[in-house]
Short mmCIF file of C-alpha atoms in Angstrom, two decimals:
data_model
loop_
_atom_site.label_atom_id
_atom_site.label_comp_id
_atom_site.label_asym_id
_atom_site.label_seq_id
_atom_site.Cartn_x
_atom_site.Cartn_y
_atom_site.Cartn_z
CA MET A 1 0.00 0.00 0.00
CA LEU A 2 2.96 2.29 0.64
CA ASN A 3 3.94 1.79 -3.01
CA HIS A 4 0.57 3.14 -4.10
CA TYR A 5 0.84 6.04 -1.69
CA GLU A 6 4.12 7.03 -3.31
CA LEU A 7 2.49 6.65 -6.71
CA GLU A 8 -0.38 8.98 -5.86
CA GLN A 9 2.12 11.53 -4.60
CA CYS A 10 2.95 12.31 -8.22
CA THR A 11 -0.24 14.41 -8.39
CA GLU A 12 0.85 16.51 -5.43
CA PRO A 13 3.15 18.90 -7.35
CA VAL A 14 0.39 19.70 -9.82
CA LEU A 15 -1.97 20.65 -7.01
CA ALA A 16 0.74 22.50 -5.15
CA PHE A 17 2.08 24.55 -8.03
CA LYS A 18 -0.96 25.18 -10.14
CA LYS A 19 -1.55 28.58 -8.58
CA GLY A 20 2.00 29.80 -8.97
CA PHE A 21 1.99 28.73 -12.60
CA GLN A 22 -1.32 30.48 -13.19
CA ARG A 23 0.32 33.78 -12.26
CA LYS A 24 3.02 33.13 -14.83
CA ILE A 25 0.39 32.48 -17.50
CA GLU A 26 -1.31 35.74 -16.62
CA GLY A 27 2.05 37.44 -16.94
CA GLN A 28 2.37 36.03 -20.46
CA GLY A 29 -1.11 37.36 -21.15
CA GLN A 30 0.03 40.88 -20.31
CA GLY A 31 2.66 40.63 -23.01
CA GLY A 32 0.30 39.83 -25.87
CA HIS A 33 -2.70 37.76 -24.77
CA SER A 34 -5.69 39.03 -22.83
CA ASP A 35 -7.08 37.25 -19.80
CA SER A 36 -10.12 36.20 -21.83
CA GLU A 37 -7.87 34.57 -24.43
CA ASN A 38 -5.99 32.75 -21.69
CA LYS A 39 -9.25 31.51 -20.17
CA LYS A 40 -10.42 30.40 -23.62
CA MET A 41 -7.17 28.46 -24.06
CA LEU A 42 -7.68 26.74 -20.71
CA ARG A 43 -11.28 25.82 -21.62
CA GLU A 44 -10.18 24.39 -24.96
CA ASN A 45 -7.47 22.44 -23.16
CA ALA A 46 -10.02 20.95 -20.77
CA LEU A 47 -12.35 20.10 -23.68
CA ILE A 48 -9.61 18.27 -25.60
CA VAL A 49 -8.56 16.35 -22.50
CA GLY A 50 -12.15 15.33 -21.73
CA ILE A 51 -12.84 14.08 -25.25
CA PHE A 52 -9.70 11.96 -25.52
CA LYS A 53 -9.96 10.64 -21.95
CA MET A 54 -13.27 8.99 -22.80
CA VAL A 55 -11.39 6.71 -25.21
CA VAL A 56 -7.91 6.55 -23.73
CA LEU A 57 -8.85 5.64 -20.15
CA PRO A 58 -10.75 2.42 -20.99
CA VAL A 59 -8.01 1.44 -23.47
CA LEU A 60 -5.31 1.87 -20.81
CA GLY A 61 -7.35 -0.34 -18.49
CA GLN A 62 -7.50 -3.02 -21.17
CA LEU A 63 -3.77 -2.75 -21.87
CA ALA A 64 -3.07 -3.14 -18.15
CA ASP A 65 -4.92 -6.47 -18.24
CA GLU A 66 -2.99 -7.65 -21.29
CA TYR A 67 0.54 -6.29 -20.83
CA GLY A 68 0.73 -5.90 -17.05
CA ARG A 69 0.15 -3.20 -14.44
CA LYS A 70 3.75 -2.08 -14.00
CA PRO A 71 4.47 -0.90 -17.60
CA LEU A 72 1.22 1.07 -17.69
CA LEU A 73 1.89 2.64 -14.30
CA LEU A 74 5.37 3.66 -15.46
CA LEU A 75 3.88 5.22 -18.59
CA THR A 76 1.15 7.16 -16.82
CA VAL A 77 3.23 8.54 -13.96
CA SER A 78 6.12 9.54 -16.24
CA THR A 79 4.09 11.77 -18.54
CA SER A 80 3.97 14.66 -16.05
CA ILE A 81 7.74 15.09 -15.89
CA VAL A 82 8.28 16.77 -19.28
CA PRO A 83 5.78 19.67 -18.88
CA PHE A 84 7.26 20.86 -15.59
CA ALA A 85 10.80 20.31 -16.86
CA LEU A 86 10.05 22.70 -19.74
CA LEU A 87 8.96 25.44 -17.34
CA ALA A 88 11.96 24.81 -15.10
CA ILE A 89 14.26 25.33 -18.10
CA ASN A 90 12.61 28.45 -19.44
CA GLU A 91 9.41 30.42 -18.85
CA SER A 92 9.27 32.20 -22.20
CA LYS A 93 6.13 32.24 -24.32
CA GLU A 94 7.39 29.39 -26.53
CA PHE A 95 8.03 27.16 -23.52
CA VAL A 96 4.64 28.07 -22.05
CA TYR A 97 2.95 26.89 -25.26
CA ALA A 98 5.09 23.75 -25.21
CA TYR A 99 3.92 23.24 -21.64
CA TYR A 100 0.28 23.47 -22.77
CA VAL A 101 0.82 20.82 -25.46
CA THR A 102 2.76 18.36 -23.29
CA ARG A 103 0.51 18.94 -20.29
CA THR A 104 -2.55 18.22 -22.42
CA LEU A 105 -1.02 14.91 -23.53
CA SER A 106 -0.08 14.19 -19.92
CA PHE A 107 -3.63 14.79 -18.69
CA ILE A 108 -5.07 12.59 -21.44
CA ILE A 109 -2.82 9.68 -20.48
CA SER A 110 -2.53 10.02 -16.71
CA GLN A 111 -5.62 11.78 -15.34
CA GLY A 112 -7.84 9.10 -13.84
CA SER A 113 -5.91 6.20 -15.35
CA ILE A 114 -3.28 6.16 -12.58
CA PHE A 115 -5.90 5.49 -9.94
CA CYS A 116 -7.79 2.92 -12.05
CA ILE A 117 -4.63 0.90 -12.77
CA SER A 118 -3.57 1.19 -9.13
CA VAL A 119 -6.94 -0.18 -8.01
CA ALA A 120 -6.58 -3.07 -10.47
CA TYR A 121 -3.12 -3.76 -9.03
CA VAL A 122 -4.51 -3.86 -5.49
CA ALA A 123 -7.25 -6.23 -6.62
CA ASP A 124 -4.51 -8.60 -7.81
CA VAL A 125 -2.77 -8.78 -4.44
CA VAL A 126 -5.56 -8.27 -1.87
CA GLU A 127 -8.33 -10.77 -1.13
CA ASN A 128 -11.96 -9.77 -1.65
CA SER A 129 -12.88 -9.35 2.01
CA LYS A 130 -10.16 -6.75 2.59
CA ARG A 131 -10.38 -4.70 -0.60
CA ALA A 132 -12.89 -2.11 0.63
CA ALA A 133 -10.70 -1.15 3.58
CA VAL A 134 -7.52 -1.08 1.46
CA PHE A 135 -9.13 1.04 -1.25
CA SER A 136 -10.38 3.43 1.43
CA TRP A 137 -6.92 3.84 2.92
CA ILE A 138 -5.47 4.46 -0.54
CA THR A 139 -7.93 7.27 -1.22
CA GLY A 140 -7.24 8.64 2.25
CA LEU A 141 -3.54 8.78 1.42
CA PHE A 142 -4.43 10.37 -1.90
CA SER A 143 -6.35 13.06 0.00
CA ALA A 144 -3.30 13.52 2.22
CA SER A 145 -1.26 14.27 -0.90
CA HIS A 146 -3.82 16.96 -1.77
CA VAL A 147 -3.35 18.49 1.67
CA LEU A 148 0.43 18.45 1.37
CA GLY A 149 0.17 19.95 -2.09
CA ASN A 150 -1.96 22.85 -0.90
CA ILE A 151 0.34 23.43 2.08
CA LEU A 152 3.26 23.67 -0.34
CA ALA A 153 1.24 26.03 -2.52
CA ARG A 154 0.71 28.21 0.54
CA PHE A 155 4.27 28.34 1.91
CA LEU A 156 6.79 27.23 -0.75
CA PRO A 157 8.74 30.12 -2.37
CA GLU A 158 7.79 30.48 -6.00
CA GLU A 159 11.36 30.18 -7.30
CA TYR A 160 11.58 26.59 -6.00
CA ILE A 161 8.22 25.42 -7.30
CA PHE A 162 9.22 23.61 -10.48
CA GLU A 163 12.47 22.18 -9.09
CA VAL A 164 10.62 20.52 -6.22
CA SER A 165 7.86 19.27 -8.52
CA ILE A 166 10.35 17.62 -10.89
CA ALA A 167 12.13 15.92 -7.99
CA LEU A 168 8.84 14.46 -6.75
CA LEU A 169 7.75 13.44 -10.23
CA VAL A 170 11.03 11.68 -11.04
CA PHE A 171 10.90 9.80 -7.73
CA CYS A 172 7.63 8.06 -8.73
CA PRO A 173 8.82 5.99 -11.74
CA VAL A 174 12.09 5.22 -9.95
CA TYR A 175 10.16 3.85 -6.97
CA ILE A 176 7.85 1.81 -9.21
CA THR A 177 10.79 0.34 -11.13
CA LEU A 178 12.69 -0.69 -8.02
CA PHE A 179 9.97 -1.87 -5.65
CA LEU A 180 6.79 -2.74 -7.56
CA THR A 181 6.41 -6.36 -8.69
CA GLU A 182 4.34 -7.31 -11.73
CA THR A 183 1.13 -9.23 -11.00
CA VAL A 184 0.02 -9.98 -14.57
CA THR A 185 1.73 -12.29 -17.06
CA PRO A 186 2.02 -10.30 -20.33
CA THR A 187 0.33 -11.88 -23.33
CA THR A 188 2.75 -13.17 -25.97
CA ARG A 189 2.20 -11.97 -29.52
CA GLN A 190 2.39 -14.23 -32.57
CA ASP A 191 2.14 -11.62 -35.32
CA GLN A 192 5.65 -10.20 -35.27
CA ARG A 193 6.22 -10.98 -38.97
CA LEU A 194 3.05 -9.34 -40.25
CA PRO A 195 3.37 -6.26 -42.50
CA ILE A 196 3.12 -2.90 -40.74
CA PHE A 197 -0.31 -2.11 -42.22
CA ASN A 198 -1.70 -5.49 -41.15
CA LYS A 199 -0.25 -4.99 -37.67
CA ALA A 200 -1.92 -1.58 -37.37
CA LEU A 201 -5.23 -3.00 -38.60
CA LYS A 202 -4.97 -5.89 -36.15
CA VAL A 203 -4.31 -3.49 -33.27
CA VAL A 204 -7.44 -1.48 -34.15
CA GLN A 205 -9.52 -4.65 -34.34
CA GLU A 206 -8.15 -5.86 -31.01
CA ARG A 207 -8.96 -2.56 -29.32
CA TYR A 208 -12.48 -2.58 -30.73
CA ASN A 209 -13.08 -6.17 -29.62
CA SER A 210 -11.62 -5.45 -26.19
CA MET A 211 -13.79 -2.35 -25.69
CA ARG A 212 -16.84 -4.35 -26.81
CA HIS A 213 -15.87 -7.05 -24.33
CA ALA A 214 -15.60 -4.45 -21.54
CA LEU A 215 -19.07 -3.17 -22.45
CA THR A 216 -20.40 -6.73 -22.32
CA ILE A 217 -18.89 -7.22 -18.87
CA VAL A 218 -20.63 -4.11 -17.53
CA LEU A 219 -23.99 -4.72 -19.21
CA SER A 220 -24.01 -8.33 -17.99
CA SER A 221 -23.70 -7.25 -14.37
CA PRO A 222 -26.53 -5.32 -12.63
CA THR A 223 -23.97 -4.20 -10.05
CA LEU A 224 -21.61 -2.70 -12.62
CA LYS A 225 -24.49 -0.99 -14.45
CA SER A 226 -25.68 0.57 -11.21
CA ILE A 227 -22.23 1.64 -10.12
CA SER A 228 -21.70 3.24 -13.54
CA LEU A 229 -24.78 5.40 -12.95
CA VAL A 230 -23.57 6.27 -9.46
CA SER A 231 -20.15 7.24 -10.80
CA PHE A 232 -21.63 9.27 -13.67
CA PHE A 233 -23.92 11.46 -11.56
CA TYR A 234 -21.36 11.80 -8.78
CA GLU A 235 -18.64 12.90 -11.20
CA LEU A 236 -21.12 15.18 -12.96
CA GLY A 237 -21.76 17.00 -9.69
CA MET A 238 -18.20 16.99 -8.38
CA SER A 239 -16.71 18.17 -11.68
CA GLY A 240 -19.28 20.93 -11.84
CA ILE A 241 -18.49 22.13 -8.33
CA SER A 242 -14.71 21.87 -8.69
CA SER A 243 -14.71 23.64 -12.06
CA VAL A 244 -16.59 26.73 -10.83
CA LEU A 245 -16.05 26.87 -7.06
CA LEU A 246 -12.85 28.95 -7.01
CA TYR A 247 -14.20 31.30 -9.69
CA TYR A 248 -17.44 31.64 -7.72
CA LEU A 249 -15.65 32.35 -4.43
CA LYS A 250 -13.44 34.95 -6.08
CA SER A 251 -16.31 36.70 -7.87
CA ALA A 252 -18.89 36.53 -5.07
CA PHE A 253 -16.67 36.93 -1.99
CA GLY A 254 -13.33 38.25 -3.28
CA PHE A 255 -11.22 35.29 -2.14
CA ASN A 256 -7.48 35.38 -2.79
CA LYS A 257 -4.87 32.67 -3.40
CA ASN A 258 -4.05 32.09 0.28
CA GLN A 259 -7.72 31.72 1.18
CA PHE A 260 -8.14 29.22 -1.66
CA SER A 261 -5.22 27.17 -0.36
CA GLU A 262 -6.58 27.22 3.20
CA ILE A 263 -10.05 26.08 2.06
CA LEU A 264 -8.65 23.29 -0.12
CA THR A 265 -6.43 22.18 2.76
CA MET A 266 -9.44 21.97 5.08
CA VAL A 267 -11.36 19.97 2.46
CA GLY A 268 -8.39 17.64 2.08
CA VAL A 269 -8.16 17.06 5.83
CA GLY A 270 -11.86 16.20 5.89
CA SER A 271 -11.32 13.79 3.00
CA ILE A 272 -8.55 12.03 4.89
CA VAL A 273 -10.83 11.42 7.87
CA SER A 274 -13.88 10.39 5.84
CA GLN A 275 -12.12 8.18 3.27
CA ALA A 276 -9.27 6.64 5.26
CA LEU A 277 -11.07 6.22 8.59
CA LEU A 278 -14.85 6.16 8.17
CA TYR A 279 -14.95 4.23 4.87
CA GLY A 280 -12.25 1.89 6.06
CA LEU A 281 -14.27 0.98 9.16
CA ALA A 282 -17.68 0.97 7.47
CA TRP A 283 -19.46 -2.34 6.90
CA ALA A 284 -20.71 -1.45 3.41
CA SER A 285 -18.67 -2.19 0.31
CA TRP A 286 -17.23 0.87 -1.39
CA THR A 287 -17.21 1.82 -5.07
CA TYR A 288 -13.90 0.31 -6.14
CA ALA A 289 -14.44 -2.78 -4.02
CA ILE A 290 -17.85 -3.30 -5.62
CA ILE A 291 -16.39 -2.98 -9.11
CA SER A 292 -13.54 -5.31 -8.21
CA LYS A 293 -15.84 -8.00 -6.82
CA ALA A 294 -18.21 -7.77 -9.79
CA ALA A 295 -15.43 -8.43 -12.33
CA SER A 296 -13.24 -11.48 -12.79
CA SER A 297 -9.53 -11.39 -12.02
CA THR A 298 -8.64 -11.11 -15.71
CA ASP A 299 -11.04 -8.20 -16.29
CA GLN A 300 -10.13 -5.88 -13.42
CA GLY A 301 -8.52 -3.28 -15.67
CA LYS A 302 -11.36 -3.41 -18.20
CA ALA A 303 -14.05 -2.91 -15.56
CA GLN A 304 -12.21 -0.14 -13.72
CA GLY A 305 -11.31 1.51 -17.03
CA PHE A 306 -14.89 1.39 -18.31
CA VAL A 307 -16.26 3.04 -15.18
CA GLY A 308 -13.41 5.54 -15.40
CA GLY A 309 -14.48 6.26 -18.97
CA VAL A 310 -18.02 6.93 -17.77
CA GLN A 311 -16.61 9.37 -15.24
CA SER A 312 -14.59 11.02 -18.01
CA ILE A 313 -17.78 11.62 -20.00
CA ALA A 314 -19.32 13.29 -16.94
CA SER A 315 -16.20 15.38 -16.30
CA LEU A 316 -16.36 16.55 -19.93
CA LEU A 317 -20.04 17.47 -19.94
CA SER A 318 -20.21 19.12 -16.53
CA PRO A 319 -17.79 22.07 -17.02
CA LEU A 320 -19.31 22.79 -20.45
CA ALA A 321 -22.64 23.46 -18.73
CA MET A 322 -21.54 24.76 -15.33
CA SER A 323 -19.02 27.40 -16.45
CA PRO A 324 -21.42 29.48 -18.61
CA LEU A 325 -24.21 28.90 -16.08
CA THR A 326 -22.03 30.30 -13.29
CA SER A 327 -21.02 33.33 -15.36
CA TRP A 328 -24.66 33.97 -16.25
CA PHE A 329 -25.94 33.95 -12.66
CA LEU A 330 -23.02 36.08 -11.45
CA SER A 331 -23.82 38.71 -14.08
CA SER A 332 -26.47 41.42 -14.01
CA THR A 333 -28.56 39.56 -16.61
CA ALA A 334 -29.37 36.61 -14.32
CA PRO A 335 -33.08 35.63 -14.48
CA PHE A 336 -33.29 35.57 -10.67
CA ASN A 337 -31.02 36.28 -7.72
CA CYS A 338 -29.14 33.06 -7.02
CA LYS A 339 -25.41 33.48 -7.61
CA GLY A 340 -24.69 29.89 -6.66
CA PHE A 341 -27.34 28.35 -8.91
CA SER A 342 -24.76 26.25 -10.78
CA ILE A 343 -23.57 24.78 -7.48
CA VAL A 344 -27.20 23.96 -6.64
CA CYS A 345 -27.50 22.11 -9.97
CA ALA A 346 -24.28 20.20 -9.27
CA SER A 347 -25.62 19.28 -5.84
CA ILE A 348 -28.80 17.91 -7.43
CA CYS A 349 -26.64 15.63 -9.59
CA MET A 350 -24.94 14.34 -6.45
CA VAL A 351 -28.35 13.70 -4.87
CA ALA A 352 -29.21 11.65 -7.96
CA SER A 353 -25.98 9.72 -7.42
CA LEU A 354 -26.99 9.08 -3.81
CA PHE A 355 -30.40 7.82 -4.94
CA CYS A 356 -28.76 5.40 -7.39
CA ALA A 357 -26.40 4.26 -4.63
CA LEU A 358 -29.32 3.57 -2.30
CA MET A 359 -30.85 1.35 -4.99
CA LEU A 360 -27.58 -0.53 -5.44
CA LYS A 361 -27.39 -4.15 -4.30
CA PRO A 362 -23.71 -5.01 -3.70
CA GLU A 363 -24.54 -8.65 -3.14
CA ALA A 364 -25.69 -8.96 -6.77
CA THR A 365 -22.17 -9.61 -8.03
CA LEU A 366 -21.19 -12.00 -10.76
CA ASN A 367 -21.03 -15.59 -9.65
CA ALA A 368 -18.49 -18.04 -10.97
CA ASP A 369 -20.76 -19.36 -13.73
CA SER A 370 -21.58 -15.87 -14.98
CA ARG A 371 -17.93 -14.96 -15.12
CA GLU A 372 -17.12 -18.09 -17.09
CA ASN A 373 -19.90 -17.30 -19.58
CA ILE A 374 -18.69 -13.75 -20.10
CA GLU A 375 -15.07 -14.79 -20.43
CA SER A 376 -16.06 -17.34 -23.08
CA ILE A 377 -17.68 -14.68 -25.27
CA GLU A 378 -14.36 -13.95 -26.94
CA ALA A 379 -10.97 -15.60 -27.05
CA PRO A 380 -7.91 -13.88 -25.60
CA LEU A 381 -7.23 -10.84 -27.77
CA LEU A 382 -3.55 -11.46 -28.29
CA SER A 383 -3.40 -15.22 -28.38
#
């Protein structure tokens, strides 16, 4: 579990240094780009990431089942190194644009997939009865990394931001390489002598068949279908709140950077208590444990990746609706006086998620016969 804690720490620098970098972007805007153009660039960046994540995240889950957890973890955690290295080398306009490009690619590959692959890894090494508690402690440690990141954002001198972030980011793949053991036997390929075009066509066919297989797994399980709805509405609400909250607090109450950091730190501390302690001691199965129990051992990555893809769809749709809605109700043209109306809408989505969760029956997991039937639908993709 300590290995996974170190893995999740790779997100800490991003959380810690996002605010300092934002000031640098605004400085670039003063030299030739307005704030509105910078905000437009950030929105387009988020849109591109959301669209590609819907496809990439399930595919990475499938690849983790076929080629092993360790190579995919190394790939996902290493993608964040280059963007921050570029800003550490130079903060000119060209390097800022290079940061945008590489950071977009990094978000597409790593955002969400790191946690899904980590959960699949835990499912390989932890027995069913203990998974809920282990997953809860992992998310608690993940929340602790958020707290540490916001503390660094509050107190770390700006000139050391990118150097510290690179050191933390480089530590992650080194730790994985040295201490993490592979739990999946990679599938051997028998098409090494095929022409390049045929290889490419075969890869596309394999990915299509694998994604169809993942869809079959979810649709064949009432539990996985229900948890997909829970995850969709929950992510729809959480993405909506997180995408507009800081903007809302700044516009409605005049919050500054330090107040943002203090609020996020308090939220992180609450997450540590609720996720690591309360969920770990609770009798009910938790989201990732439910998904893990409802899927066979060979389909852990596919199931986690599919649900992660559903969450990616929600995280794409939510900001597209919430951002203009927030701006509208904060303006003088709002139809009625409710500045936080977008947050109310996001909260309604989370209530819908709670309703779906109350209707969930964790005991309705796949039995052995059902798993065998699903696994017999298609032969191994790379046999």
